[in-house]
Every structure is written in C-alpha cells, then in structure tokens.
PDB file of C-alpha atoms and ligand atoms in Angstrom:
ATOM      1  CA  MET A   1     -59.980  21.513 126.793  1.00 61.00           C
ATOM      2  CA  ASN A   2     -58.483  23.127 129.841  1.00 65.00           C
ATOM      3  CA  ARG A   3     -61.108  22.947 132.566  1.00 80.00           C
ATOM      4  CA  ASP A   4     -59.010  24.281 135.471  1.00 89.00           C
ATOM      5  CA  LEU A   5     -59.708  27.704 137.053  1.00 96.00           C
ATOM      6  CA  PRO A   6     -56.859  30.156 136.376  1.00 98.00           C
ATOM      7  CA  ALA A   7     -54.286  30.150 139.292  1.00 98.00           C
ATOM      8  CA  HIS A   8     -53.342  33.787 138.326  1.00 98.00           C
ATOM      9  CA  ILE A   9     -55.560  36.409 136.701  1.00 98.00           C
ATOM     10  CA  ALA A  10     -53.910  39.700 135.666  1.00 99.00           C
ATOM     11  CA  ILE A  11     -55.858  42.752 134.632  1.00 99.00           C
ATOM     12  CA  ILE A  12     -55.118  45.872 132.577  1.00 98.00           C
ATOM     13  CA  MET A  13     -57.967  48.094 133.829  1.00 98.00           C
ATOM     14  CA  ASP A  14     -58.414  50.540 130.872  1.00 98.00           C
ATOM     15  CA  GLY A  15     -61.085  52.954 129.863  1.00 98.00           C
ATOM     16  CA  ASN A  16     -61.725  54.998 132.958  1.00 98.00           C
ATOM     17  CA  GLY A  17     -61.055  58.328 131.199  1.00 98.00           C
ATOM     18  CA  ARG A  18     -63.453  57.505 128.371  1.00 98.00           C
ATOM     19  CA  TRP A  19     -66.154  56.249 130.847  1.00 98.00           C
ATOM     20  CA  ALA A  20     -65.936  59.774 132.404  1.00 98.00           C
ATOM     21  CA  ALA A  21     -65.771  61.632 129.071  1.00 98.00           C
ATOM     22  CA  GLU A  22     -69.072  59.746 127.937  1.00 98.00           C
ATOM     23  CA  ARG A  23     -70.749  61.262 130.987  1.00 98.00           C
ATOM     24  CA  ASN A  24     -69.044  64.779 130.686  1.00 98.00           C
ATOM     25  CA  LEU A  25     -67.305  64.068 134.011  1.00 98.00           C
ATOM     26  CA  PRO A  26     -63.702  64.824 134.977  1.00 97.00           C
ATOM     27  CA  ARG A  27     -61.320  62.054 134.271  1.00 97.00           C
ATOM     28  CA  ILE A  28     -60.909  61.348 138.058  1.00 98.00           C
ATOM     29  CA  ALA A  29     -64.585  60.482 138.324  1.00 98.00           C
ATOM     30  CA  GLY A  30     -63.849  57.600 135.910  1.00 98.00           C
ATOM     31  CA  HIS A  31     -60.978  56.385 138.142  1.00 98.00           C
ATOM     32  CA  SER A  32     -63.352  56.686 141.165  1.00 98.00           C
ATOM     33  CA  ALA A  33     -65.910  54.414 139.470  1.00 98.00           C
ATOM     34  CA  GLY A  34     -62.959  52.213 138.461  1.00 98.00           C
ATOM     35  CA  VAL A  35     -62.197  51.704 142.286  1.00 98.00           C
ATOM     36  CA  SER A  36     -65.763  50.209 142.598  1.00 98.00           C
ATOM     37  CA  ALA A  37     -65.050  47.728 139.946  1.00 98.00           C
ATOM     38  CA  VAL A  38     -61.726  46.793 141.671  1.00 98.00           C
ATOM     39  CA  ARG A  39     -63.633  46.128 145.003  1.00 98.00           C
ATOM     40  CA  LYS A  40     -66.116  43.953 143.008  1.00 98.00           C
ATOM     41  CA  VAL A  41     -63.459  41.911 141.149  1.00 98.00           C
ATOM     42  CA  VAL A  42     -61.260  41.373 144.226  1.00 98.00           C
ATOM     43  CA  GLU A  43     -64.190  40.059 146.351  1.00 98.00           C
ATOM     44  CA  GLU A  44     -65.255  37.801 143.409  1.00 98.00           C
ATOM     45  CA  CYS A  45     -61.804  36.433 142.925  1.00 98.00           C
ATOM     46  CA  ALA A  46     -61.596  35.713 146.805  1.00 98.00           C
ATOM     47  CA  ARG A  47     -64.972  33.982 146.698  1.00 98.00           C
ATOM     48  CA  LEU A  48     -63.998  31.892 143.686  1.00 98.00           C
ATOM     49  CA  LYS A  49     -60.834  30.838 145.499  1.00 98.00           C
ATOM     50  CA  ILE A  50     -58.497  32.243 142.626  1.00 98.00           C
ATOM     51  CA  PRO A  51     -54.938  32.191 144.252  1.00 98.00           C
ATOM     52  CA  HIS A  52     -53.577  35.262 142.486  1.00 98.00           C
ATOM     53  CA  LEU A  53     -55.009  38.500 141.192  1.00 99.00           C
ATOM     54  CA  THR A  54     -52.594  41.291 139.721  1.00 99.00           C
ATOM     55  CA  LEU A  55     -53.996  44.618 138.843  1.00 99.00           C
ATOM     56  CA  PHE A  56     -52.154  47.176 136.637  1.00 98.00           C
ATOM     57  CA  ALA A  57     -53.073  50.204 138.707  1.00 98.00           C
ATOM     58  CA  PHE A  58     -50.352  52.701 137.677  1.00 98.00           C
ATOM     59  CA  SER A  59     -47.582  52.356 135.158  1.00 98.00           C
ATOM     60  CA  THR A  60     -44.307  54.335 135.158  1.00 98.00           C
ATOM     61  CA  GLU A  61     -45.615  56.151 132.067  1.00 97.00           C
ATOM     62  CA  ASN A  62     -48.725  57.299 133.933  1.00 98.00           C
ATOM     63  CA  TRP A  63     -46.482  59.688 135.780  1.00 98.00           C
ATOM     64  CA  ASN A  64     -46.651  61.876 132.644  1.00 98.00           C
ATOM     65  CA  ARG A  65     -50.359  62.466 133.032  1.00 97.00           C
ATOM     66  CA  PRO A  66     -51.652  65.847 134.287  1.00 97.00           C
ATOM     67  CA  GLN A  67     -50.611  66.396 137.877  1.00 97.00           C
ATOM     68  CA  GLU A  68     -54.265  66.824 138.980  1.00 97.00           C
ATOM     69  CA  GLU A  69     -54.965  63.351 137.688  1.00 98.00           C
ATOM     70  CA  VAL A  70     -51.841  61.667 139.193  1.00 98.00           C
ATOM     71  CA  GLY A  71     -52.672  63.315 142.515  1.00 98.00           C
ATOM     72  CA  GLY A  72     -56.211  62.185 142.403  1.00 98.00           C
ATOM     73  CA  LEU A  73     -55.233  58.584 141.657  1.00 98.00           C
ATOM     74  CA  MET A  74     -52.852  58.582 144.585  1.00 98.00           C
ATOM     75  CA  VAL A  75     -55.619  59.873 146.882  1.00 98.00           C
ATOM     76  CA  LEU A  76     -58.069  57.170 145.495  1.00 98.00           C
ATOM     77  CA  LEU A  77     -55.448  54.541 146.132  1.00 98.00           C
ATOM     78  CA  ASP A  78     -54.897  55.582 149.569  1.00 98.00           C
ATOM     79  CA  GLN A  79     -58.541  55.766 150.459  1.00 98.00           C
ATOM     80  CA  TYR A  80     -59.228  52.400 148.807  1.00 98.00           C
ATOM     81  CA  LEU A  81     -56.549  50.710 151.056  1.00 98.00           C
ATOM     82  CA  LYS A  82     -57.751  52.357 154.224  1.00 98.00           C
ATOM     83  CA  LYS A  83     -61.516  51.769 153.466  1.00 98.00           C
ATOM     84  CA  GLU A  84     -61.001  48.215 152.288  1.00 97.00           C
ATOM     85  CA  LEU A  85     -58.574  46.983 154.968  1.00 97.00           C
ATOM     86  CA  ASN A  86     -61.384  45.230 157.136  1.00 97.00           C
ATOM     87  CA  THR A  87     -62.971  43.721 154.019  1.00 97.00           C
ATOM     88  CA  LEU A  88     -59.533  42.502 152.774  1.00 98.00           C
ATOM     89  CA  MET A  89     -58.848  40.937 156.136  1.00 98.00           C
ATOM     90  CA  LYS A  90     -62.307  39.435 156.405  1.00 98.00           C
ATOM     91  CA  ASN A  91     -61.833  37.799 152.894  1.00 98.00           C
ATOM     92  CA  LYS A  92     -58.330  36.626 153.879  1.00 98.00           C
ATOM     93  CA  VAL A  93     -56.623  38.600 151.054  1.00 98.00           C
ATOM     94  CA  ARG A  94     -52.858  39.108 151.190  1.00 98.00           C
ATOM     95  CA  LEU A  95     -51.742  42.448 149.556  1.00 98.00           C
ATOM     96  CA  THR A  96     -48.455  42.614 147.780  1.00 98.00           C
ATOM     97  CA  THR A  97     -47.075  45.186 145.286  1.00 98.00           C
ATOM     98  CA  ILE A  98     -44.682  45.205 142.257  1.00 98.00           C
ATOM     99  CA  GLY A  99     -43.033  48.213 140.812  1.00 98.00           C
ATOM    100  CA  HIS A 100     -41.156  51.418 142.027  1.00 98.00           C
ATOM    101  CA  LEU A 101     -42.897  51.761 145.197  1.00 98.00           C
ATOM    102  CA  GLU A 102     -40.338  54.388 146.259  1.00 98.00           C
ATOM    103  CA  ASP A 103     -41.825  56.768 143.508  1.00 98.00           C
ATOM    104  CA  LEU A 104     -45.086  57.040 145.251  1.00 98.00           C
ATOM    105  CA  PRO A 105     -45.943  59.777 147.775  1.00 98.00           C
ATOM    106  CA  ASP A 106     -44.796  59.037 151.336  1.00 98.00           C
ATOM    107  CA  ASN A 107     -48.239  58.811 152.684  1.00 98.00           C
ATOM    108  CA  VAL A 108     -49.384  56.253 150.064  1.00 98.00           C
ATOM    109  CA  GLN A 109     -46.123  54.181 150.641  1.00 98.00           C
ATOM    110  CA  HIS A 110     -46.880  54.090 154.285  1.00 98.00           C
ATOM    111  CA  THR A 111     -50.518  53.095 153.874  1.00 98.00           C
ATOM    112  CA  LEU A 112     -49.397  50.327 151.421  1.00 98.00           C
ATOM    113  CA  ARG A 113     -46.577  49.096 153.731  1.00 98.00           C
ATOM    114  CA  ASP A 114     -49.124  48.908 156.720  1.00 98.00           C
ATOM    115  CA  VAL A 115     -51.742  46.885 154.757  1.00 98.00           C
ATOM    116  CA  VAL A 116     -48.943  44.557 153.303  1.00 98.00           C
ATOM    117  CA  LYS A 117     -47.727  43.944 156.866  1.00 98.00           C
ATOM    118  CA  ARG A 118     -51.142  43.505 158.403  1.00 98.00           C
ATOM    119  CA  SER A 119     -52.361  41.114 155.569  1.00 98.00           C
ATOM    120  CA  ALA A 120     -49.210  39.089 155.264  1.00 98.00           C
ATOM    121  CA  GLY A 121     -50.556  36.134 157.126  1.00 98.00           C
ATOM    122  CA  ASN A 122     -53.730  35.979 155.102  1.00 98.00           C
ATOM    123  CA  GLU A 123     -53.949  32.609 153.225  1.00 98.00           C
ATOM    124  CA  GLY A 124     -56.671  33.478 150.719  1.00 98.00           C
ATOM    125  CA  LEU A 125     -56.271  35.505 147.413  1.00 98.00           C
ATOM    126  CA  THR A 126     -52.949  37.173 146.947  1.00 98.00           C
ATOM    127  CA  LEU A 127     -53.748  40.631 145.395  1.00 98.00           C
ATOM    128  CA  THR A 128     -50.790  42.309 143.711  1.00 98.00           C
ATOM    129  CA  LEU A 129     -51.094  45.890 142.842  1.00 98.00           C
ATOM    130  CA  ALA A 130     -48.688  47.007 140.016  1.00 98.00           C
ATOM    131  CA  LEU A 131     -47.782  50.512 140.938  1.00 98.00           C
ATOM    132  CA  SER A 132     -45.154  52.604 139.116  1.00 98.00           C
ATOM    133  CA  TYR A 133     -44.645  49.455 137.225  1.00 98.00           C
ATOM    134  CA  SER A 134     -42.934  48.906 133.923  1.00 98.00           C
ATOM    135  CA  GLY A 135     -42.369  45.403 132.300  1.00 98.00           C
ATOM    136  CA  ARG A 136     -39.138  46.504 130.748  1.00 98.00           C
ATOM    137  CA  ASP A 137     -37.887  47.875 134.024  1.00 98.00           C
ATOM    138  CA  ASP A 138     -38.768  44.662 135.841  1.00 98.00           C
ATOM    139  CA  ILE A 139     -36.576  42.715 133.307  1.00 98.00           C
ATOM    140  CA  LEU A 140     -33.826  45.340 133.663  1.00 98.00           C
ATOM    141  CA  LYS A 141     -33.922  44.862 137.383  1.00 98.00           C
ATOM    142  CA  ALA A 142     -33.734  41.140 137.068  1.00 98.00           C
ATOM    143  CA  VAL A 143     -30.699  41.353 134.651  1.00 98.00           C
ATOM    144  CA  ARG A 144     -28.918  43.705 137.257  1.00 98.00           C
ATOM    145  CA  GLY A 145     -29.758  41.465 140.110  1.00 98.00           C
ATOM    146  CA  ALA A 146     -28.414  38.329 138.151  1.00 98.00           C
ATOM    147  CA  ALA A 147     -25.342  40.243 137.195  1.00 98.00           C
ATOM    148  CA  ARG A 148     -24.584  41.347 140.803  1.00 98.00           C
ATOM    149  CA  ALA A 149     -24.994  37.662 141.958  1.00 98.00           C
ATOM    150  CA  VAL A 150     -22.469  36.597 139.177  1.00 98.00           C
ATOM    151  CA  MET A 151     -20.066  39.282 140.260  1.00 98.00           C
ATOM    152  CA  ARG A 152     -20.357  38.222 143.925  1.00 98.00           C
ATOM    153  CA  GLY A 153     -19.599  34.733 142.825  1.00 98.00           C
ATOM    154  CA  ASP A 154     -22.888  33.405 143.976  1.00 98.00           C
ATOM    155  CA  LEU A 155     -24.235  32.447 140.489  1.00 98.00           C
ATOM    156  CA  SER A 156     -22.697  31.018 137.413  1.00 98.00           C
ATOM    157  CA  PRO A 157     -23.909  32.634 134.109  1.00 98.00           C
ATOM    158  CA  ASP A 158     -24.579  29.099 132.790  1.00 98.00           C
ATOM    159  CA  ASP A 159     -27.038  28.573 135.644  1.00 97.00           C
ATOM    160  CA  ILE A 160     -29.257  31.523 134.678  1.00 98.00           C
ATOM    161  CA  GLY A 161     -32.337  29.694 133.335  1.00 98.00           C
ATOM    162  CA  PRO A 162     -35.931  30.994 133.307  1.00 97.00           C
ATOM    163  CA  GLU A 163     -36.491  29.875 136.888  1.00 97.00           C
ATOM    164  CA  THR A 164     -33.398  31.550 138.276  1.00 98.00           C
ATOM    165  CA  PHE A 165     -34.102  34.664 136.143  1.00 98.00           C
ATOM    166  CA  SER A 166     -37.668  34.920 137.422  1.00 98.00           C
ATOM    167  CA  SER A 167     -36.402  34.897 140.904  1.00 98.00           C
ATOM    168  CA  PHE A 168     -34.929  38.318 140.403  1.00 98.00           C
ATOM    169  CA  LEU A 169     -38.055  39.842 139.018  1.00 98.00           C
ATOM    170  CA  TYR A 170     -40.490  41.926 141.089  1.00 98.00           C
ATOM    171  CA  THR A 171     -42.991  38.991 140.658  1.00 98.00           C
ATOM    172  CA  ARG A 172     -40.640  36.298 142.359  1.00 98.00           C
ATOM    173  CA  GLY A 173     -42.670  33.768 144.204  1.00 96.00           C
ATOM    174  CA  ILE A 174     -45.766  34.590 142.090  1.00 98.00           C
ATOM    175  CA  PRO A 175     -46.723  32.121 139.277  1.00 98.00           C
ATOM    176  CA  ASP A 176     -46.840  33.537 135.725  1.00 98.00           C
ATOM    177  CA  PRO A 177     -50.479  34.667 134.889  1.00 98.00           C
ATOM    178  CA  ASP A 178     -52.711  32.174 133.229  1.00 98.00           C
ATOM    179  CA  LEU A 179     -55.263  34.666 132.169  1.00 98.00           C
ATOM    180  CA  LEU A 180     -54.775  38.385 131.159  1.00 98.00           C
ATOM    181  CA  ILE A 181     -57.935  40.476 130.913  1.00 98.00           C
ATOM    182  CA  ARG A 182     -57.826  43.874 129.176  1.00 98.00           C
ATOM    183  CA  THR A 183     -60.948  46.224 129.139  1.00 98.00           C
ATOM    184  CA  SER A 184     -61.907  48.954 126.662  1.00 98.00           C
ATOM    185  CA  GLY A 185     -61.095  47.000 123.491  1.00 98.00           C
ATOM    186  CA  GLU A 186     -57.378  47.842 123.242  1.00 96.00           C
ATOM    187  CA  GLN A 187     -55.354  44.916 122.102  1.00 97.00           C
ATOM    188  CA  ARG A 188     -51.921  45.616 123.482  1.00 97.00           C
ATOM    189  CA  ILE A 189     -49.669  44.716 126.471  1.00 98.00           C
ATOM    190  CA  SER A 190     -48.670  48.305 127.374  1.00 98.00           C
ATOM    191  CA  ASN A 191     -45.426  47.512 129.211  1.00 98.00           C
ATOM    192  CA  PHE A 192     -47.248  45.185 131.688  1.00 98.00           C
ATOM    193  CA  LEU A 193     -45.813  41.750 132.595  1.00 98.00           C
ATOM    194  CA  LEU A 194     -43.585  41.305 129.551  1.00 98.00           C
ATOM    195  CA  TRP A 195     -41.557  38.320 130.687  1.00 98.00           C
ATOM    196  CA  GLN A 196     -44.377  36.743 132.706  1.00 98.00           C
ATOM    197  CA  VAL A 197     -46.986  36.576 129.900  1.00 98.00           C
ATOM    198  CA  ALA A 198     -45.008  34.213 127.669  1.00 97.00           C
ATOM    199  CA  TYR A 199     -47.829  31.586 127.643  1.00 96.00           C
ATOM    200  CA  THR A 200     -50.737  33.625 129.184  1.00 98.00           C
ATOM    201  CA  GLU A 201     -54.180  33.534 127.629  1.00 97.00           C
ATOM    202  CA  PHE A 202     -55.497  36.943 126.619  1.00 98.00           C
ATOM    203  CA  TRP A 203     -59.106  37.923 126.896  1.00 98.00           C
ATOM    204  CA  VAL A 204     -60.302  41.418 125.705  1.00 98.00           C
ATOM    205  CA  THR A 205     -63.613  42.964 126.289  1.00 98.00           C
ATOM    206  CA  ASP A 206     -64.953  46.270 124.806  1.00 98.00           C
ATOM    207  CA  LYS A 207     -66.484  47.100 128.104  1.00 98.00           C
ATOM    208  CA  LEU A 208     -64.753  50.106 129.799  1.00 98.00           C
ATOM    209  CA  TRP A 209     -63.189  49.244 133.212  1.00 98.00           C
ATOM    210  CA  PRO A 210     -65.782  50.952 135.541  1.00 98.00           C
ATOM    211  CA  ASP A 211     -68.536  48.875 133.658  1.00 98.00           C
ATOM    212  CA  PHE A 212     -66.569  45.585 134.212  1.00 98.00           C
ATOM    213  CA  SER A 213     -68.743  43.195 136.423  1.00 98.00           C
ATOM    214  CA  SER A 214     -68.701  39.891 138.103  1.00 98.00           C
ATOM    215  CA  GLU A 215     -70.423  38.466 135.027  1.00 98.00           C
ATOM    216  CA  ASP A 216     -67.634  39.696 132.815  1.00 98.00           C
ATOM    217  CA  LEU A 217     -65.054  38.041 135.032  1.00 98.00           C
ATOM    218  CA  HIS A 218     -67.096  34.764 134.865  1.00 98.00           C
ATOM    219  CA  GLU A 219     -67.231  35.080 131.042  1.00 98.00           C
ATOM    220  CA  ALA A 220     -63.458  35.606 130.926  1.00 98.00           C
ATOM    221  CA  ILE A 221     -62.855  32.581 133.171  1.00 98.00           C
ATOM    222  CA  GLU A 222     -65.163  30.374 131.205  1.00 97.00           C
ATOM    223  CA  THR A 223     -63.509  31.283 127.914  1.00 97.00           C
ATOM    224  CA  PHE A 224     -60.191  30.448 129.515  1.00 97.00           C
ATOM    225  CA  ARG A 225     -61.495  27.018 130.566  1.00 96.00           C
ATOM    226  CA  SER A 226     -62.650  26.419 127.192  1.00 94.00           C
ATOM    227  CA  ARG A 227     -59.269  27.060 125.541  1.00 92.00           C
ATOM    228  CA  GLU A 228     -56.689  24.429 124.933  1.00 87.00           C
ATOM    229  CA  ARG A 229     -53.300  25.370 126.176  1.00 87.00           C
ATOM    230  CA  ARG A 230     -50.492  23.781 124.179  1.00 84.00           C
ATOM    231  CA  PHE A 231     -47.302  25.398 125.528  1.00 89.00           C
ATOM    232  CA  GLY A 232     -45.709  24.840 122.162  1.00 87.00           C
ATOM    233  CA  MET A 233     -46.701  21.178 121.834  1.00 88.00           C
ATOM    234  CA  THR A 234     -49.321  19.585 119.512  1.00 87.00           C
ATOM    235  CA  SER A 235     -52.950  19.122 120.398  1.00 86.00           C
ATOM    236  CA  GLU A 236     -52.504  15.276 120.345  1.00 88.00           C
ATOM    237  CA  GLN A 237     -49.668  15.489 122.870  1.00 84.00           C
ATOM    238  CA  VAL A 238     -51.654  17.784 125.205  1.00 87.00           C
ATOM    239  CA  LYS A 239     -54.671  15.407 124.928  1.00 84.00           C
ATOM    240  CA  GLY A 240     -52.474  12.375 125.535  1.00 82.00           C
ATOM    241  CA  GLY A 241     -51.048  14.102 128.565  1.00 72.00           C
ATOM    242  CA  LYS A 242     -47.370  13.850 127.141  1.00 54.00           C
ATOM    243  CA  THR A 243     -44.923  16.389 128.265  1.00 51.00           C
TER     244      THR A 243
HETATM  245  C1  FPP B 301     -56.600  53.318 132.698  1.00 93.28           C
HETATM  246  O1  FPP B 301     -57.750  54.156 132.230  1.00 93.28           O
HETATM  247  C2  FPP B 301     -56.613  53.271 134.166  1.00 93.28           C
HETATM  248  C3  FPP B 301     -55.663  53.857 134.943  1.00 93.28           C
HETATM  249  C4  FPP B 301     -54.478  54.499 134.425  1.00 93.28           C
HETATM  250  C5  FPP B 301     -55.619  53.688 136.404  1.00 93.28           C
HETATM  251  C6  FPP B 301     -56.359  52.561 137.015  1.00 93.28           C
HETATM  252  C7  FPP B 301     -56.673  52.893 138.450  1.00 93.28           C
HETATM  253  C8  FPP B 301     -57.869  52.590 139.075  1.00 93.28           C
HETATM  254  C9  FPP B 301     -58.956  51.730 138.571  1.00 93.28           C
HETATM  255  C10 FPP B 301     -58.146  53.046 140.403  1.00 93.28           C
HETATM  256  C11 FPP B 301     -57.044  52.991 141.450  1.00 93.28           C
HETATM  257  C12 FPP B 301     -56.804  51.538 141.643  1.00 93.28           C
HETATM  258  C13 FPP B 301     -56.929  50.798 142.890  1.00 93.28           C
HETATM  259  C14 FPP B 301     -56.263  49.390 142.870  1.00 93.28           C
HETATM  260  C15 FPP B 301     -57.670  51.139 143.900  1.00 93.28           C
HETATM  261  P1  FPP B 301     -57.411  55.376 131.421  1.00 93.28           P
HETATM  262  O2  FPP B 301     -57.371  56.557 132.254  1.00 93.28           O
HETATM  263  O3  FPP B 301     -56.114  55.181 130.632  1.00 93.28           O
HETATM  264  O4  FPP B 301     -58.683  55.435 130.421  1.00 93.28           O
HETATM  265  P2  FPP B 301     -58.716  56.052 128.932  1.00 93.28           P
HETATM  266  O5  FPP B 301     -57.954  55.180 128.060  1.00 93.28           O
HETATM  267  O6  FPP B 301     -60.140  55.873 128.641  1.00 93.28           O
HETATM  268  O7  FPP B 301     -58.340  57.465 129.005  1.00 93.28           O
END
C-alpha cells in the first residue's frame, strides 16, 4: 500500500453548469459557486502541506462557449485573484500558470502576472492554474522547443528522453501529478495533462464541482493512499522495494 500523501494533485473541476441548471440559475452562477469550492480546496491543500495543486480552470476549447459565459469566467478569475491575494500570501501559496496566457484579456494577464510575481517567494503550496490550456498544445510546444534546440546544436536527438522532453513542457519543474480528481462523474481526460498523467492515479466523484468539499478531498487522498502504485512492476517487486 502507498501511504504517502500525494505530492501533486490535479483537478478537473467539472459540473458548474449542471449545478446551476439544477437550480434554474444562469451558468455563470455555477462558476461563481465553483470559485468558493476552489477557495476551500486551495486552503485545505495548503493546510495539509500538499506541495502542488493544479486546477484546470479554462481549456483552449472553452473559448468556443457563449461569449457571455467566457467573459463572466474571466471576471470571476480576476476577482478571485484580487480578493484572494492576502489569503494566498498568508498561506504561503505560490501561484503559477500553464497554458496560452497571451490569449487572456489584458487585465486578467496583468492581474495574473502581478500575483505570480508577488507570490514567487512563497514556499508552501504551489498552485498552478491551467488557463487556455490544451494537453496536445503542451506536447506540440515541447516538440517545437526540442526541435529548435537540436537545430541550434544545443541538443542531440538521441538525448531527448522523458526528462529532457518534460523540460520543454509548460509544466517544467513541476512533478507529474500523483492524483487526478475529476468531479461530475465524467470519466475522461478532456485534453488536460496528457503527457504528465502517464502514472497518475485517477479518482472520480459524481459530485458537481460547486459541491466538492474538504471531506471529498480527504476521501480522494485516502483512496490514493490505499492504492498500490506499481509503475509497470509486479506487486512483489513493489513490496520488496525493488526497482
Ligand atoms: C466546468 O464546468 C468548469 C469550467 C469550464 C470552469 C471552471 C472554473 C471555475 C471553477 C471558476 C474559476 C476558476 C478559478 C481558479 C478562480 P462546466 O461548465 O463544463 O459544467 P457542465 O459540464 O455541468 O456544463
């Protein structure tokens, strides 16, 4: 059994729209309730001393949603960052982002850069927001980065192993997720961290994201801790500590 706490939890926060529909509310009300769930989970991960939390806040595909919803999400993100800055600093949370930051409205980019800069020295939880993120784009970006390094003569194609390749991804410096949580019962990866989840443990709950609580987070972590991670080896090898 793996008793360690996950060093990196990644979350696909799904079901905000359904949460709102169940209450005859506009979709943005679901996202607003989703922000409260984000706040709780960030604080709990900081309290548990989890080193990394990555949240899938906005995918490249989400740009295709109605303009009103996209605009509302950008406002919520900006408000969250401004309102939470003090709490993030108090809890020693360091903010980082992955994805096409340049696609976001200028004011949101500005707020993000400001919080990233101010929190850069914090040594507690690293909170990574995936914004305008696509797992396939991340891999393509890494391929282009490695190809450029080869063309410059800085890298030999034979030296491109998993570690070198990872250093060209948006997530460079961040360990691969140990645990991936998805809410709302959907069992798919939706173009999230495709390369990075090679050996990640998945945990899915039927709860919609705005209803996700600290207790659900604890349940996910306890389930993770009860699983045996074999990384392609046999159970006997893992138990014997053989690598
Ligand atoms: C998925 O629910 C959720 C999103 C596309 C956005 C997630 C954003 C937040 C929780 C708020 C902003 C984030 C931060 C970090 C402050 P859905 O709309 O796809 O739900 P549905 O499948 O029920 O329609």
